Short mmCIF file of C-alpha atoms and ligand atoms in Angstrom, two decimals:
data_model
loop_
_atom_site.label_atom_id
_atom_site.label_comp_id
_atom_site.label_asym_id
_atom_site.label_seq_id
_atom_site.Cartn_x
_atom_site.Cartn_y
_atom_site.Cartn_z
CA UNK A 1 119.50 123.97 88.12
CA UNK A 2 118.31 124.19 91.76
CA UNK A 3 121.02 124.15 94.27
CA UNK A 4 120.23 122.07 97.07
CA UNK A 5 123.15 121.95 99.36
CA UNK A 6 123.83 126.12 98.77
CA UNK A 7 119.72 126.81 99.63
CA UNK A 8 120.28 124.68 102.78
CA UNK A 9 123.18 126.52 103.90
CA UNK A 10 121.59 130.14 102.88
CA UNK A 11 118.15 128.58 105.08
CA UNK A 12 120.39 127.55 107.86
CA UNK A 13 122.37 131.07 107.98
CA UNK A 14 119.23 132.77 107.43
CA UNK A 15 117.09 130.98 110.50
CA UNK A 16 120.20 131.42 112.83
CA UNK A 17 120.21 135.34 111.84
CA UNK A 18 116.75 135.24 112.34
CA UNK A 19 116.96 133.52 115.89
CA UNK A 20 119.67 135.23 117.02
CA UNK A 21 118.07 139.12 115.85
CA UNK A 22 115.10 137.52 118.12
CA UNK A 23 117.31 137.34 121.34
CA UNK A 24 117.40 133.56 121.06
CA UNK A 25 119.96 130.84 120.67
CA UNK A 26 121.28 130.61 117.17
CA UNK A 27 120.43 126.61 116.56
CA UNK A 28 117.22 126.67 118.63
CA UNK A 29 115.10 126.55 115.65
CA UNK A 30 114.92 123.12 114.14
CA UNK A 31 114.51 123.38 110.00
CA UNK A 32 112.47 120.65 108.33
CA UNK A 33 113.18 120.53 104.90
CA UNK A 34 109.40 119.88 103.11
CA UNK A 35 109.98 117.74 100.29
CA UNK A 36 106.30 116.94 98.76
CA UNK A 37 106.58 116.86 95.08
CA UNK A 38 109.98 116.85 94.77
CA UNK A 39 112.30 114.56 93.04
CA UNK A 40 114.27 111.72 95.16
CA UNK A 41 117.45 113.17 94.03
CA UNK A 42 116.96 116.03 95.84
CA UNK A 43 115.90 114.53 99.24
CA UNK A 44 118.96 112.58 98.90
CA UNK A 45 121.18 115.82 97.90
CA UNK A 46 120.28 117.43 101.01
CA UNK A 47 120.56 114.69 103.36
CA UNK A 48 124.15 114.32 101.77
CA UNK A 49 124.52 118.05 102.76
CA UNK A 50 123.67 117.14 106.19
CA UNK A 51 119.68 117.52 106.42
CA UNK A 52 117.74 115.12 108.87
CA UNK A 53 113.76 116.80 109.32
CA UNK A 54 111.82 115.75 106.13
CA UNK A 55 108.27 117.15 105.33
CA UNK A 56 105.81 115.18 103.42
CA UNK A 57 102.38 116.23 102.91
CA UNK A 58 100.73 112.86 101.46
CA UNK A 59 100.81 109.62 103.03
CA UNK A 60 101.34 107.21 99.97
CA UNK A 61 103.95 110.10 98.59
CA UNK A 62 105.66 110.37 101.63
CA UNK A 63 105.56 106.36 102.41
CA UNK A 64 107.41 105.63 98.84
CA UNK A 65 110.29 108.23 99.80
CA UNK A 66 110.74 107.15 102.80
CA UNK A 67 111.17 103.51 101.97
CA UNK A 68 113.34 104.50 98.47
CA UNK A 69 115.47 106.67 100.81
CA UNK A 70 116.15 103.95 103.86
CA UNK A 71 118.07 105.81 105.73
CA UNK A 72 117.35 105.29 109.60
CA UNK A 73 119.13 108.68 110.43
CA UNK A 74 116.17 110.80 108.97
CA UNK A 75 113.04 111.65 110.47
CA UNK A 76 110.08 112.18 108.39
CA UNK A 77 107.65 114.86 109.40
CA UNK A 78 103.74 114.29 108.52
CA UNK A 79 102.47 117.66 107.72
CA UNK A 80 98.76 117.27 105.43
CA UNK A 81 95.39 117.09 105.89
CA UNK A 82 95.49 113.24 107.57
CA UNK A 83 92.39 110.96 106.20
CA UNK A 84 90.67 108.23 108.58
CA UNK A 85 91.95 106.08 106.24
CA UNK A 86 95.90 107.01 105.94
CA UNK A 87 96.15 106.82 109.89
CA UNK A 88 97.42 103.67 109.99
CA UNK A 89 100.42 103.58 107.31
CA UNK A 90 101.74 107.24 108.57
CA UNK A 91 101.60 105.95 112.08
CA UNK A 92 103.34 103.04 111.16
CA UNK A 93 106.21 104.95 108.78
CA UNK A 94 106.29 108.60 110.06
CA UNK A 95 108.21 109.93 113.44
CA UNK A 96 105.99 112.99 113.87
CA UNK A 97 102.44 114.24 112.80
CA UNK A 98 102.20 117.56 112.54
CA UNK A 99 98.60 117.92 111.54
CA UNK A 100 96.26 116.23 114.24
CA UNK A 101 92.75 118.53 114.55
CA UNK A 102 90.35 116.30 115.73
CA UNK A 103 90.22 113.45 118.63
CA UNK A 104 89.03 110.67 116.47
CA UNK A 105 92.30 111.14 114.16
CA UNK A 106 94.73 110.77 117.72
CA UNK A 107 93.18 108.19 118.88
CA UNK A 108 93.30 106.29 115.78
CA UNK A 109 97.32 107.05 115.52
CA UNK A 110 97.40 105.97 118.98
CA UNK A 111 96.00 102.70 118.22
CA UNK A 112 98.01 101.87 115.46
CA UNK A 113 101.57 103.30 116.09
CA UNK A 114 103.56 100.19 116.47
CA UNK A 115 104.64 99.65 120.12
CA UNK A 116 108.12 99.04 118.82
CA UNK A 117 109.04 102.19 117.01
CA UNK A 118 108.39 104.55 120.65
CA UNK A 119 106.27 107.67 120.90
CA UNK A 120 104.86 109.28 117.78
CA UNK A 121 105.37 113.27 118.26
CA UNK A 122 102.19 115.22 117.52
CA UNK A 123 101.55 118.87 117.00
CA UNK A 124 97.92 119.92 117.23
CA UNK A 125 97.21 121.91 114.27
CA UNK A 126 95.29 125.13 114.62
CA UNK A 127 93.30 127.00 112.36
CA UNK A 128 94.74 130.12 113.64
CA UNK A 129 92.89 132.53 111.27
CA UNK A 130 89.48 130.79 111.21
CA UNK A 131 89.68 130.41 107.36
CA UNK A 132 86.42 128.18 106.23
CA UNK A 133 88.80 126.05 103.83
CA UNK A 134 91.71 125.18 106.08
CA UNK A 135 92.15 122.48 108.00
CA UNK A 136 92.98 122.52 112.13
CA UNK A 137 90.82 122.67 114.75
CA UNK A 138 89.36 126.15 115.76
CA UNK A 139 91.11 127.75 118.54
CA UNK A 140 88.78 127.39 121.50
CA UNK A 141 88.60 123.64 120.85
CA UNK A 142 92.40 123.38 121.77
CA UNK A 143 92.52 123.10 125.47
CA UNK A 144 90.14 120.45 125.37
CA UNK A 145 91.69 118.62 122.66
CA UNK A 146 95.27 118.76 124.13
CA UNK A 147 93.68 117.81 127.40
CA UNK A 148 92.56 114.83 125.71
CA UNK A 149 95.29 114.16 123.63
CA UNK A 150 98.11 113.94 126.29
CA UNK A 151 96.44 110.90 127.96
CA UNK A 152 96.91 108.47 124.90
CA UNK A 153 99.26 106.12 124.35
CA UNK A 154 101.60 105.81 122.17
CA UNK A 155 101.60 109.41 121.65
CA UNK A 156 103.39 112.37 122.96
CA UNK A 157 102.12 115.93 122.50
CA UNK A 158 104.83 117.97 121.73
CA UNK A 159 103.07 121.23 120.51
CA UNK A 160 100.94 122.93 118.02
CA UNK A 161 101.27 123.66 114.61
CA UNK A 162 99.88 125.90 111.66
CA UNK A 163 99.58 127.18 108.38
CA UNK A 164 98.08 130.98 108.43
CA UNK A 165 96.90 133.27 105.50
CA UNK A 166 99.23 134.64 103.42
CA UNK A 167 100.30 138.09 104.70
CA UNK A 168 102.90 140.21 103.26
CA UNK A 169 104.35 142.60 105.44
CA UNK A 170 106.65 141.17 108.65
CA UNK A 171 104.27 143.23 111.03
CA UNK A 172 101.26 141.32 109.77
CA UNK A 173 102.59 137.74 109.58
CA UNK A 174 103.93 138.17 113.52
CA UNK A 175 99.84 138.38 113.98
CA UNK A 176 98.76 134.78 113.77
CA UNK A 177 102.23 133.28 115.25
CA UNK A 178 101.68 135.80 118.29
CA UNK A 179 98.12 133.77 118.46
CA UNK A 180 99.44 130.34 118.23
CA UNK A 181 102.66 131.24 121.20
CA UNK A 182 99.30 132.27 123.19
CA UNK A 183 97.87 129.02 123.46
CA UNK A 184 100.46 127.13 124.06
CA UNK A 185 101.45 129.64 127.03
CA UNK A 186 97.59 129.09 128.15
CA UNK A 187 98.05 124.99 127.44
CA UNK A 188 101.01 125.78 129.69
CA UNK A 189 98.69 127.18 132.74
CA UNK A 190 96.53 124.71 131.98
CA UNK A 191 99.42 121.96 133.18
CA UNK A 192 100.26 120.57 129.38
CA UNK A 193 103.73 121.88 128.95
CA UNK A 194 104.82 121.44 124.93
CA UNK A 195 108.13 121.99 123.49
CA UNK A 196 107.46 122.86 120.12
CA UNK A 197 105.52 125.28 117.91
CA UNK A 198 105.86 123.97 114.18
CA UNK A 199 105.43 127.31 112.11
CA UNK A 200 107.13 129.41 109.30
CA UNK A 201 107.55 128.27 105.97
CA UNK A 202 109.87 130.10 103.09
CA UNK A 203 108.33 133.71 103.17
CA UNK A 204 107.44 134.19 106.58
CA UNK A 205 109.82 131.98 108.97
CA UNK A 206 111.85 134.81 110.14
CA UNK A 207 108.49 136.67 111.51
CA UNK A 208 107.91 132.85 113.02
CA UNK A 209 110.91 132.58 114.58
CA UNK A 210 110.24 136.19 116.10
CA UNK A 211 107.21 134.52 118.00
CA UNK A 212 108.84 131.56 119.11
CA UNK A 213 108.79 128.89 116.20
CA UNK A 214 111.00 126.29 117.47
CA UNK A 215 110.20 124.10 114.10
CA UNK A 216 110.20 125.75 110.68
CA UNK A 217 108.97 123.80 107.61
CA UNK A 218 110.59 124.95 104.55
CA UNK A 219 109.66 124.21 100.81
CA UNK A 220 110.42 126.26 98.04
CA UNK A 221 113.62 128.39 99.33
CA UNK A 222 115.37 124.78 99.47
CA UNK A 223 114.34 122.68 96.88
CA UNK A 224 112.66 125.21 93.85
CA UNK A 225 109.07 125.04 92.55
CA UNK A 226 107.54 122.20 93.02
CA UNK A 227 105.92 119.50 90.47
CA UNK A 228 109.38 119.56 88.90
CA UNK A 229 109.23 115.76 88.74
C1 LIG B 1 104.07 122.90 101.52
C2 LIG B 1 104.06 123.18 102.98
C3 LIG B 1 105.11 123.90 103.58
C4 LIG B 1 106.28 124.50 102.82
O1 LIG B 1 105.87 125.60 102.07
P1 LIG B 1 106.95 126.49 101.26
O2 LIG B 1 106.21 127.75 101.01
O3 LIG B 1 107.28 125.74 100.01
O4 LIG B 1 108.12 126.69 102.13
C5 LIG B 1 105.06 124.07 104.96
N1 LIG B 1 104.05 123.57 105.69
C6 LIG B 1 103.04 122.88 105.15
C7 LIG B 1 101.96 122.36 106.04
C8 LIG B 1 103.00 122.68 103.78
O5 LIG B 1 101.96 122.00 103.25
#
């Protein structure tokens, strides 16, 4: 039995602990619960216990909870690898996108997000360790990327994003989310001021938070394993 509503409120202690041992504001760290591959039921639980930032991972996936869930007060977080060919429906569904890396995948979502449903928010992912198999766009193709990013419409940059290598030990994970606070602070100089950096996820959100995370995304401590369905 995976308790839903007690993980969320362990999570939520934990990231204002976490925030607050940083010399921050307890509830300036925004938690979106990631709920790929999990059943309905527990989407629903912890919306019920008060949950609003979903993550989904897969368009169609994400698209079917979304819709089964109908409930306007949530806001659904895109946070996969985006294909050409999924721009379209997670424009059209999702209220962020957390994964842009390349200029052709922007300006497609900035084409096709509805002019009705406001500003997508985008985070820039970066590939913050330079790890062949990951997705996000290497680190000195940022700059120009954000430079080119901010001037669509229809779209409004709101910071960068991403996923590093595992690492173990507190020190270590601080590494890459020291990196990714870097460029935004040189975005920054550069005249693109961003609110948000989206990372942290269960085991290493507290060394996130340490560098500035103002969005963690949060699987397993919440909801259990995944694939449970
Ligand atoms: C799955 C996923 C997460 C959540 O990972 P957990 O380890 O389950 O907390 C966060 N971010 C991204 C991009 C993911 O794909």
């Amino acid at each position: 039995m995976i308790r839903v509503t007690e993980n969320l409120r362990k999570i939520r202690d934990l990231l204002a602990k976490a925030a607050v041992d940083a010399g921050r504001e307890a509830d300036s760290v925004r938690l979106v619960a990631v709920s790929k591959k999990q059943p309905l039921s527990s989407v629903l639980e912890a919306a019920a216990a008060g949950q609003r930032d979903f993550g989904e991972n897969q368009a169609i996936e994400g698209i079917e909870k979304i819709n089964a869930v109908a409930d306007d007060a949530l806001i659904w977080h895109f946070i996969g690898h985006l294909q050409t060919n999924k721009t379209r429906v997670v424009a059209e569904h999702f209220h962020w996108v957390h994964s842009v890396d390349r200029l052709k995948t922007a300006t497609r979502l900035s084409q096709q997000r509805p002019k009705t449903l406001g500003d997508l928010n985008i985070c820039l992912q970066v590939n913050v360790d330079a790890e062949e198999s990951k997705s996000g766009a290497p680190i000195d193709a940022v700059r120009d990327l954000a430079r080119r990013v901010v001037d669509l419409p229809g779209l409004r940059l709101r910071g960068l994003m991403c996923l590093p290598a595992i690492r173990h030990e507190f020190a270590a994970q601080r590494i890459p989310f020291a990196r990714l606070r870097r460029l935004a602070e040189e975005l920054r100089a550069d005249g693109i001021a961003t609110d948000t950096l989206s990372m942290g996820m269960s085991d290493d959100f507290r060394a996130a938070i340490f560098e500035g995370a103002t969005i963690v995304r949060v699987g397993t401590a919440i909801f259990g394993p995944r694939n449970r369905l």
